[in-house]
Short mmCIF file of C-alpha atoms in Angstrom, two decimals:
data_model
loop_
_atom_site.label_atom_id
_atom_site.label_comp_id
_atom_site.label_asym_id
_atom_site.label_seq_id
_atom_site.Cartn_x
_atom_site.Cartn_y
_atom_site.Cartn_z
CA UNK A 100 75.81 139.75 35.58
CA UNK A 101 74.74 141.19 32.22
CA UNK A 102 74.00 144.82 31.44
CA UNK A 103 70.29 144.02 31.23
CA UNK A 104 70.32 142.59 34.75
CA UNK A 105 72.16 145.65 36.03
CA UNK A 106 69.56 147.93 34.46
CA UNK A 107 66.75 145.92 36.05
CA UNK A 108 68.36 146.20 39.48
CA UNK A 109 68.84 149.95 39.03
CA UNK A 110 65.21 150.39 38.00
CA UNK A 111 64.07 148.30 40.97
CA UNK A 112 66.17 150.36 43.39
CA UNK A 113 64.89 153.59 41.85
CA UNK A 114 61.29 152.47 42.30
CA UNK A 115 62.03 151.52 45.91
CA UNK A 116 63.56 154.95 46.55
CA UNK A 117 60.55 156.64 44.95
CA UNK A 118 58.14 154.67 47.17
CA UNK A 119 60.11 155.36 50.35
CA UNK A 120 58.34 158.66 51.30
CA UNK A 121 54.93 157.03 50.88
CA UNK A 122 55.97 154.07 53.05
CA UNK A 123 57.28 156.42 55.74
CA UNK A 124 54.03 158.37 55.71
CA UNK A 125 52.00 155.17 55.99
CA UNK A 126 54.16 153.94 58.87
CA UNK A 127 53.81 157.28 60.65
CA UNK A 128 50.03 157.11 60.40
CA UNK A 129 50.04 153.54 61.70
CA UNK A 130 52.39 154.22 64.62
CA UNK A 131 49.63 155.13 67.13
CA UNK A 132 47.79 151.90 66.33
CA UNK A 133 51.00 149.86 66.55
CA UNK A 134 51.85 151.44 69.91
CA UNK A 135 48.31 150.80 71.15
CA UNK A 136 48.48 147.12 70.14
CA UNK A 137 51.89 146.71 71.78
CA UNK A 138 50.65 148.21 75.06
CA UNK A 139 47.24 146.53 75.35
CA UNK A 140 47.84 143.26 73.48
CA UNK A 141 51.49 142.23 73.07
CA UNK A 142 52.75 143.42 76.47
CA UNK A 143 50.00 141.65 78.51
CA UNK A 144 50.63 138.39 76.63
CA UNK A 145 54.37 138.64 77.28
CA UNK A 146 53.68 139.38 80.95
CA UNK A 147 51.34 136.37 81.04
CA UNK A 148 54.04 134.10 79.60
CA UNK A 149 56.68 135.40 82.03
CA UNK A 150 54.37 135.07 85.04
CA UNK A 151 53.50 131.48 84.08
CA UNK A 152 57.14 130.40 84.42
CA UNK A 153 58.47 133.00 86.87
CA UNK A 154 59.88 131.67 90.14
CA UNK A 155 61.25 134.52 92.27
CA UNK A 156 59.90 133.78 95.78
CA UNK A 157 62.12 130.97 97.08
CA UNK A 158 65.28 132.21 95.37
CA UNK A 159 64.93 135.74 96.77
CA UNK A 160 63.98 134.75 100.33
CA UNK A 161 66.51 131.91 100.77
CA UNK A 162 69.75 133.01 99.02
CA UNK A 163 72.12 131.51 101.64
CA UNK A 164 70.15 128.26 101.80
CA UNK A 165 70.36 127.86 98.02
CA UNK A 166 74.15 128.17 98.15
CA UNK A 167 74.38 125.66 101.01
CA UNK A 168 72.11 123.18 99.18
CA UNK A 169 74.37 123.07 96.12
CA UNK A 170 76.53 120.38 97.76
CA UNK A 171 73.58 118.40 99.15
CA UNK A 172 73.26 114.91 97.64
CA UNK A 173 69.45 114.79 97.97
CA UNK A 174 69.46 111.29 99.54
CA UNK A 175 69.04 112.18 103.21
CA UNK A 176 68.32 115.19 105.38
CA UNK A 177 70.80 118.06 104.80
CA UNK A 178 73.63 118.68 107.25
CA UNK A 179 73.91 121.37 109.91
CA UNK A 180 75.36 123.94 107.47
CA UNK A 181 72.17 123.93 105.41
CA UNK A 182 69.97 124.34 108.48
CA UNK A 183 72.21 127.17 109.72
CA UNK A 184 71.86 128.97 106.38
CA UNK A 185 68.13 128.31 106.42
CA UNK A 186 67.84 129.79 109.92
CA UNK A 187 69.81 132.89 108.86
CA UNK A 188 67.55 133.38 105.83
CA UNK A 189 64.41 132.91 107.91
CA UNK A 190 65.57 135.55 110.42
CA UNK A 191 65.92 138.04 107.58
CA UNK A 192 62.60 136.92 106.09
CA UNK A 193 60.92 137.38 109.46
CA UNK A 194 62.25 140.93 109.72
CA UNK A 195 61.27 141.70 106.11
CA UNK A 196 57.84 140.03 106.44
CA UNK A 197 58.59 137.71 103.52
CA UNK A 198 58.35 134.40 105.41
CA UNK A 199 54.64 134.13 104.59
CA UNK A 200 55.42 134.65 100.91
CA UNK A 201 57.95 131.81 101.02
CA UNK A 202 55.56 129.54 102.89
CA UNK A 203 52.77 130.26 100.44
CA UNK A 204 54.99 129.41 97.46
CA UNK A 205 56.23 126.13 99.00
CA UNK A 206 52.69 125.28 100.07
CA UNK A 207 51.71 125.07 96.39
CA UNK A 208 53.90 121.98 96.06
CA UNK A 209 53.81 120.50 99.58
CA UNK A 210 50.70 120.83 101.69
CA UNK A 211 51.28 122.35 105.13
CA UNK A 212 54.50 124.15 104.24
CA UNK A 213 53.11 127.62 104.97
CA UNK A 214 52.50 126.73 108.62
CA UNK A 215 55.88 125.00 108.93
CA UNK A 216 57.77 127.96 107.48
CA UNK A 217 55.97 130.50 109.69
CA UNK A 218 56.53 128.34 112.79
CA UNK A 219 60.21 127.94 111.89
CA UNK A 220 60.56 131.70 111.33
CA UNK A 221 59.09 132.39 114.77
CA UNK A 222 61.46 129.83 116.31
CA UNK A 223 64.69 131.11 114.72
CA UNK A 224 63.82 134.66 115.73
CA UNK A 225 64.49 133.58 119.32
CA UNK A 226 67.64 131.54 118.56
CA UNK A 227 71.11 133.04 118.76
CA UNK A 228 73.26 129.96 118.22
CA UNK A 229 72.93 126.39 116.93
CA UNK A 230 72.75 123.52 116.52
CA UNK A 231 69.85 124.47 114.25
CA UNK A 232 69.13 121.06 112.72
CA UNK A 233 68.15 119.58 116.08
CA UNK A 234 65.89 122.57 116.82
CA UNK A 235 64.14 122.35 113.44
CA UNK A 236 63.51 118.59 113.84
CA UNK A 237 62.23 119.07 117.37
CA UNK A 238 59.84 121.73 116.04
CA UNK A 239 58.61 119.55 113.18
CA UNK A 240 59.91 116.12 112.15
CA UNK A 241 59.05 116.87 108.54
CA UNK A 242 62.15 119.07 108.29
CA UNK A 243 64.14 115.80 108.09
CA UNK A 244 62.29 114.86 104.92
CA UNK A 245 64.49 115.01 101.78
CA UNK A 246 61.32 115.79 99.78
CA UNK A 247 60.98 119.22 101.38
CA UNK A 248 64.59 120.12 100.71
CA UNK A 249 64.38 118.76 97.15
CA UNK A 250 61.49 121.11 96.45
CA UNK A 251 63.38 124.04 98.03
CA UNK A 252 66.50 123.25 96.00
CA UNK A 253 64.50 122.81 92.78
CA UNK A 254 63.00 126.27 93.24
CA UNK A 255 66.40 127.92 93.18
CA UNK A 256 66.08 128.28 89.40
CA UNK A 257 64.79 131.47 87.80
CA UNK A 258 62.11 129.63 85.83
CA UNK A 259 59.79 126.85 86.92
CA UNK A 260 57.46 124.54 85.01
CA UNK A 261 55.32 124.09 88.13
CA UNK A 262 52.40 126.35 87.13
CA UNK A 263 52.19 125.05 83.56
CA UNK A 264 52.38 121.43 84.73
CA UNK A 265 49.72 122.05 87.37
CA UNK A 266 47.48 123.60 84.71
CA UNK A 267 47.49 120.24 82.88
CA UNK A 268 47.30 118.07 86.02
CA UNK A 269 50.97 117.07 86.08
CA UNK A 270 53.70 117.55 88.68
CA UNK A 271 57.37 116.89 89.21
CA UNK A 272 58.53 114.21 91.61
CA UNK A 273 61.51 115.01 93.86
CA UNK A 274 63.72 113.24 91.30
CA UNK A 275 62.40 115.55 88.55
CA UNK A 276 60.24 112.99 86.70
CA UNK A 277 56.76 114.00 85.53
CA UNK A 278 53.76 112.22 87.02
CA UNK A 279 50.04 112.83 87.03
CA UNK A 280 48.64 114.40 90.18
CA UNK A 281 46.32 112.40 92.39
CA UNK A 282 42.80 111.90 91.09
CA UNK A 283 41.21 114.11 93.75
CA UNK A 284 43.51 116.98 92.68
CA UNK A 285 43.27 116.46 88.90
CA UNK A 286 40.66 119.03 87.92
CA UNK A 287 42.12 121.26 85.22
CA UNK A 288 42.03 118.82 82.29
CA UNK A 289 38.35 118.16 83.04
CA UNK A 290 37.75 121.91 83.22
CA UNK A 291 39.50 122.41 79.88
CA UNK A 292 37.51 119.60 78.25
CA UNK A 293 34.33 121.04 79.71
CA UNK A 294 35.22 124.45 78.28
CA UNK A 295 35.80 122.95 74.84
CA UNK A 296 32.56 120.96 75.07
CA UNK A 297 30.45 123.97 76.05
CA UNK A 298 32.09 126.13 73.36
CA UNK A 299 31.40 123.38 70.79
CA UNK A 300 27.74 123.11 71.86
CA UNK A 301 27.27 126.86 71.68
CA UNK A 302 28.90 126.96 68.23
CA UNK A 303 26.70 124.12 66.95
CA UNK A 304 23.49 125.71 68.26
CA UNK A 305 24.34 129.16 66.92
CA UNK A 306 24.98 127.60 63.50
CA UNK A 307 21.71 125.66 63.56
CA UNK A 308 19.77 128.78 64.56
CA UNK A 309 21.80 131.38 62.72
CA UNK A 310 22.10 129.81 59.27
CA UNK A 311 18.35 129.87 58.48
CA UNK A 312 18.07 133.37 59.93
CA UNK A 313 20.91 134.60 57.71
CA UNK A 314 19.29 133.02 54.67
CA UNK A 315 15.89 134.56 55.41
CA UNK A 316 17.63 137.93 55.83
CA UNK A 317 18.97 137.69 52.28
CA UNK A 318 15.65 136.79 50.63
CA UNK A 319 13.22 138.82 52.76
CA UNK A 320 11.82 142.16 51.54
CA UNK A 321 13.91 145.13 52.57
CA UNK A 322 11.50 146.39 55.24
CA UNK A 323 11.23 142.99 56.93
CA UNK A 324 14.96 142.34 56.52
CA UNK A 325 15.69 145.69 58.18
CA UNK A 326 13.56 144.81 61.20
CA UNK A 327 15.16 141.35 61.40
CA UNK A 328 18.65 142.82 61.18
CA UNK A 329 17.77 145.25 63.97
CA UNK A 330 16.73 142.29 66.14
CA UNK A 331 20.02 140.58 65.37
CA UNK A 332 22.12 143.66 66.13
CA UNK A 333 20.19 144.79 69.20
CA UNK A 334 21.88 142.25 71.54
CA UNK A 335 25.29 143.48 70.35
CA UNK A 336 24.38 147.01 71.45
CA UNK A 337 23.32 145.81 74.91
CA UNK A 338 25.74 145.21 77.75
CA UNK A 339 26.81 141.60 78.23
CA UNK A 340 26.05 141.87 81.93
CA UNK A 341 22.52 143.13 81.18
CA UNK A 342 21.86 140.28 78.75
CA UNK A 343 23.14 137.70 81.23
CA UNK A 344 21.07 139.20 84.05
CA UNK A 345 18.01 139.03 81.81
CA UNK A 346 18.59 135.30 81.38
CA UNK A 347 18.92 134.94 85.16
CA UNK A 348 15.45 136.48 85.46
CA UNK A 349 14.02 134.25 82.73
CA UNK A 350 15.55 130.98 83.93
CA UNK A 351 14.98 131.21 87.67
CA UNK A 352 12.45 128.92 89.35
CA UNK A 353 9.83 131.68 89.53
CA UNK A 354 10.81 133.07 86.14
CA UNK A 355 8.88 133.57 82.93
CA UNK A 356 9.90 130.27 81.32
CA UNK A 357 8.78 128.16 84.26
CA UNK A 358 5.51 130.08 84.51
CA UNK A 359 4.92 129.51 80.79
CA UNK A 360 5.66 125.78 81.05
CA UNK A 361 3.27 125.46 83.98
CA UNK A 362 0.59 127.50 82.21
CA UNK A 363 0.82 125.28 79.12
CA UNK A 364 0.70 122.17 81.36
CA UNK A 365 3.97 120.95 79.87
CA UNK A 366 5.30 120.31 83.37
CA UNK A 367 3.54 119.65 86.62
CA UNK A 368 6.24 121.27 88.76
CA UNK A 369 8.90 123.92 88.30
CA UNK A 370 11.99 122.86 86.39
CA UNK A 371 15.50 123.68 87.50
CA UNK A 372 16.78 125.78 84.58
CA UNK A 373 19.22 128.21 86.16
CA UNK A 374 22.60 127.03 87.51
CA UNK A 375 22.54 124.17 85.00
CA UNK A 376 24.41 123.30 81.80
CA UNK A 377 21.18 123.95 79.87
CA UNK A 378 20.94 127.48 81.20
CA UNK A 379 24.60 128.20 80.46
CA UNK A 380 24.45 126.95 76.88
CA UNK A 381 21.11 128.67 76.22
CA UNK A 382 22.29 132.06 77.44
CA UNK A 383 25.64 131.79 75.66
CA UNK A 384 23.92 130.72 72.42
CA UNK A 385 21.69 133.79 72.51
CA UNK A 386 24.62 136.10 73.22
CA UNK A 387 26.86 134.57 70.55
CA UNK A 388 24.19 134.27 67.86
CA UNK A 389 25.00 137.61 66.11
CA UNK A 390 28.67 136.64 65.80
CA UNK A 391 27.64 133.58 63.77
CA UNK A 392 24.85 135.23 61.75
CA UNK A 393 26.70 138.30 60.51
CA UNK A 394 29.61 136.56 58.67
CA UNK A 395 27.21 134.04 57.10
CA UNK A 396 24.83 136.82 56.06
CA UNK A 397 27.66 138.85 54.55
CA UNK A 398 28.78 135.92 52.40
CA UNK A 399 25.20 135.01 51.43
CA UNK A 400 24.63 138.59 50.24
CA UNK A 401 27.45 138.18 47.72
CA UNK A 402 25.92 135.03 46.17
CA UNK A 403 23.69 135.80 43.15
CA UNK A 404 20.18 134.52 43.73
CA UNK A 405 19.93 133.80 40.01
CA UNK A 406 22.07 130.70 40.54
CA UNK A 407 19.27 128.93 42.40
CA UNK A 408 16.75 129.91 39.74
CA UNK A 409 19.11 128.65 37.05
CA UNK A 410 19.52 125.32 38.88
CA UNK A 411 15.74 125.03 39.27
CA UNK A 412 15.22 125.81 35.59
CA UNK A 413 17.62 123.01 34.70
CA UNK A 414 15.53 120.53 36.66
CA UNK A 415 17.19 120.41 40.07
CA UNK A 416 14.79 119.90 43.02
CA UNK A 417 14.66 122.90 45.42
CA UNK A 418 16.45 121.13 48.27
CA UNK A 419 19.11 119.66 45.99
CA UNK A 420 19.69 123.02 44.31
CA UNK A 421 20.12 124.69 47.70
CA UNK A 422 22.56 122.18 49.18
CA UNK A 423 24.57 121.48 46.01
CA UNK A 424 24.70 124.99 44.54
CA UNK A 425 24.03 127.55 47.25
CA UNK A 426 25.23 126.03 50.54
CA UNK A 427 28.83 125.26 49.44
CA UNK A 428 29.33 128.90 48.53
CA UNK A 429 28.35 129.96 52.07
CA UNK A 430 31.12 127.83 53.59
CA UNK A 431 33.57 130.78 54.06
CA UNK A 432 30.98 132.65 56.13
CA UNK A 433 30.03 129.51 58.08
CA UNK A 434 33.66 128.80 58.94
CA UNK A 435 34.33 132.42 59.93
CA UNK A 436 31.22 132.61 62.09
CA UNK A 437 31.81 129.26 63.79
CA UNK A 438 35.47 130.05 64.39
CA UNK A 439 34.65 133.44 65.90
CA UNK A 440 31.89 132.03 68.12
CA UNK A 441 33.97 129.06 69.27
CA UNK A 442 37.01 131.15 70.21
CA UNK A 443 34.90 133.78 71.98
CA UNK A 444 33.09 131.02 73.89
CA UNK A 445 36.37 129.56 75.13
CA UNK A 446 37.05 132.69 77.16
CA UNK A 447 33.55 133.25 78.53
CA UNK A 448 33.39 134.28 82.16
CA UNK A 449 30.34 136.32 83.17
CA UNK A 450 27.60 134.07 81.77
CA UNK A 451 28.84 130.74 83.24
CA UNK A 452 29.56 132.52 86.53
CA UNK A 453 26.00 133.91 86.85
CA UNK A 454 23.88 131.29 85.06
CA UNK A 455 25.92 128.10 85.38
CA UNK A 456 26.29 125.78 88.33
CA UNK A 457 29.50 124.64 90.05
CA UNK A 458 29.98 121.95 87.38
CA UNK A 459 29.59 124.44 84.54
CA UNK A 460 32.45 126.79 85.43
CA UNK A 461 34.96 127.22 82.64
CA UNK A 462 38.69 127.91 82.56
CA UNK A 463 38.18 131.67 82.78
CA UNK A 464 36.28 131.26 86.05
CA UNK A 465 39.21 129.40 87.60
CA UNK A 466 41.61 132.07 86.35
CA UNK A 467 39.46 134.68 88.05
CA UNK A 468 39.41 132.71 91.31
CA UNK A 469 43.20 132.31 91.39
CA UNK A 470 43.69 136.04 90.70
CA UNK A 471 41.02 137.57 92.93
CA UNK A 472 40.69 135.08 95.79
CA UNK A 473 43.87 132.98 96.07
CA UNK A 474 46.29 135.63 94.71
CA UNK A 475 48.05 132.80 92.88
CA UNK A 476 49.08 134.75 89.81
CA UNK A 477 51.43 132.02 88.62
CA UNK A 478 48.73 129.35 88.33
CA UNK A 479 46.28 131.86 86.84
CA UNK A 480 48.91 132.72 84.22
CA UNK A 481 49.59 129.00 83.64
CA UNK A 482 45.90 128.37 82.96
CA UNK A 483 45.86 131.41 80.69
CA UNK A 484 48.81 130.09 78.71
CA UNK A 485 47.13 126.69 78.32
CA UNK A 486 43.94 128.37 77.11
CA UNK A 487 45.95 130.55 74.72
CA UNK A 488 47.81 127.53 73.30
CA UNK A 489 44.58 125.56 72.85
CA UNK A 490 42.94 128.53 71.12
CA UNK A 491 45.88 128.99 68.75
CA UNK A 492 45.97 125.23 68.06
CA UNK A 493 42.27 125.23 67.17
CA UNK A 494 42.72 128.26 64.95
CA UNK A 495 45.66 126.66 63.13
CA UNK A 496 43.66 123.41 62.81
CA UNK A 497 40.83 125.38 61.19
CA UNK A 498 43.29 126.94 58.79
CA UNK A 499 44.79 123.52 58.02
CA UNK A 500 41.45 121.80 57.42
CA UNK A 501 39.57 124.62 55.72
CA UNK A 502 42.23 126.96 54.38
CA UNK A 503 42.77 130.64 55.10
CA UNK A 504 41.11 131.61 51.80
CA UNK A 505 37.89 129.90 52.93
CA UNK A 506 37.44 132.18 55.96
CA UNK A 507 35.64 135.39 55.04
CA UNK A 508 33.76 137.90 57.13
CA UNK A 509 32.03 139.40 54.13
#
C-alpha cells in the first residue's frame, strides 16, 4: 500500500467519524417509526409465517403416543404398546379438556376424527387396565387403519406443510407423497385465480376510466380542475364501508340504477345487479379509481405541454403526437397506479362480501371465514402466506418487466 492510499483511507475514516453524530441523530429520530413498523408490520408477518407451519396440537396432547409410534413400521395397525400410550394420553387430555383440540386438528386431515377422538377419550376415562387395542377396535374399527396412525405419527414434528399444501389444493398421502386433493375439495386455486381475475379487471377498468380523467385534469382551467380533483379525492375521504353500502343501495333490485333502466325503457324487467360479478367489479372500480388517477396525474403534471405543440407544429397529427410523444412519458405513473390498484384489489374483503355473490368471494373472504367462524388459524395463515407470495411475485414481475425506475408516484 502506497502513502497516497494510506492518506486516502485516513481521510475517508476521518469523514466517517465526522458524519457519525449526524447519523446517530438521524437514527434516533427514526427509531419511533422503526419500532412502529416492527410492531405493526414485521411482527404480524412473522407470526403469520409461523402460524402457517406451526403444528403444536398433536405433539402436545399425545407425547407418550409419539414415543411409542417411533418403532411402528407403518404397514399394519400398531401394537398394544401404542394403544396403551394412546389411552394414557387421552385420559390426560380428557382431564385437561384438550381432547377436542386434538380431534379438531386430526379432523383437518381425516374426516370424522373429531368424533372418534372424543368417543375414545370418553371410553378410556372408564378403563383402568388393558388390553386397549381390542377396546379401541370394538369402539371403532377405523382405529385399525394404518392411515390414521400415519397421520398421527406425521404430526409429531414441530412444523407441518399441511396448511400451505391445503391452501394450494395439495395434500400428503400416508407415504408422504404429494397429491392433488379430490375435485370436490379443490377450491383454493380457483379462489386465487378468481381473485387475480377480479383484481385484473378492476385495474383495467380504472386505467380506462382514470387515464382520460387524469389528462383532462392537467389541461383543464384551474377552477374546473380544482372541482374535478375534489370529486376524485372525495371518495378517499369517505369510509370504505359507507362507499360500499352506497353501492348496495344503488345496485339492489329496487335501487336507483334499476329504476333508471326501467324509466329509460332499456329493460323490461329489473336486472340482477347486486350479488353478481358485475356489481363487485363496478363497486371496486369506483373505490380504486383515485389510486390509479393520482399517480398518473402527478406524472402528467411534470410533462411540458409545449412538447405536444412542438410535435403538432412539426406536422404530427394530434392522435399520433399524443401516443408517440406524450403517452410514453406517462408510463411511470400508469405502472405505479396499476400496480397500486392491483395489489390493493388482491386483498379486498368488505366490497366482495357485501356486493358480491357466493361465486365472487375472494381469498380474503375465506381467510375471514377460517378465522372468525372455523377458528382454523393455521389454514387462514396458509392462505395469507399464499396471497403474500403471489403479491410479492407480481410486484417483482412488474419490476422485472418495467424496471424500478419506471415506477413513479409523482
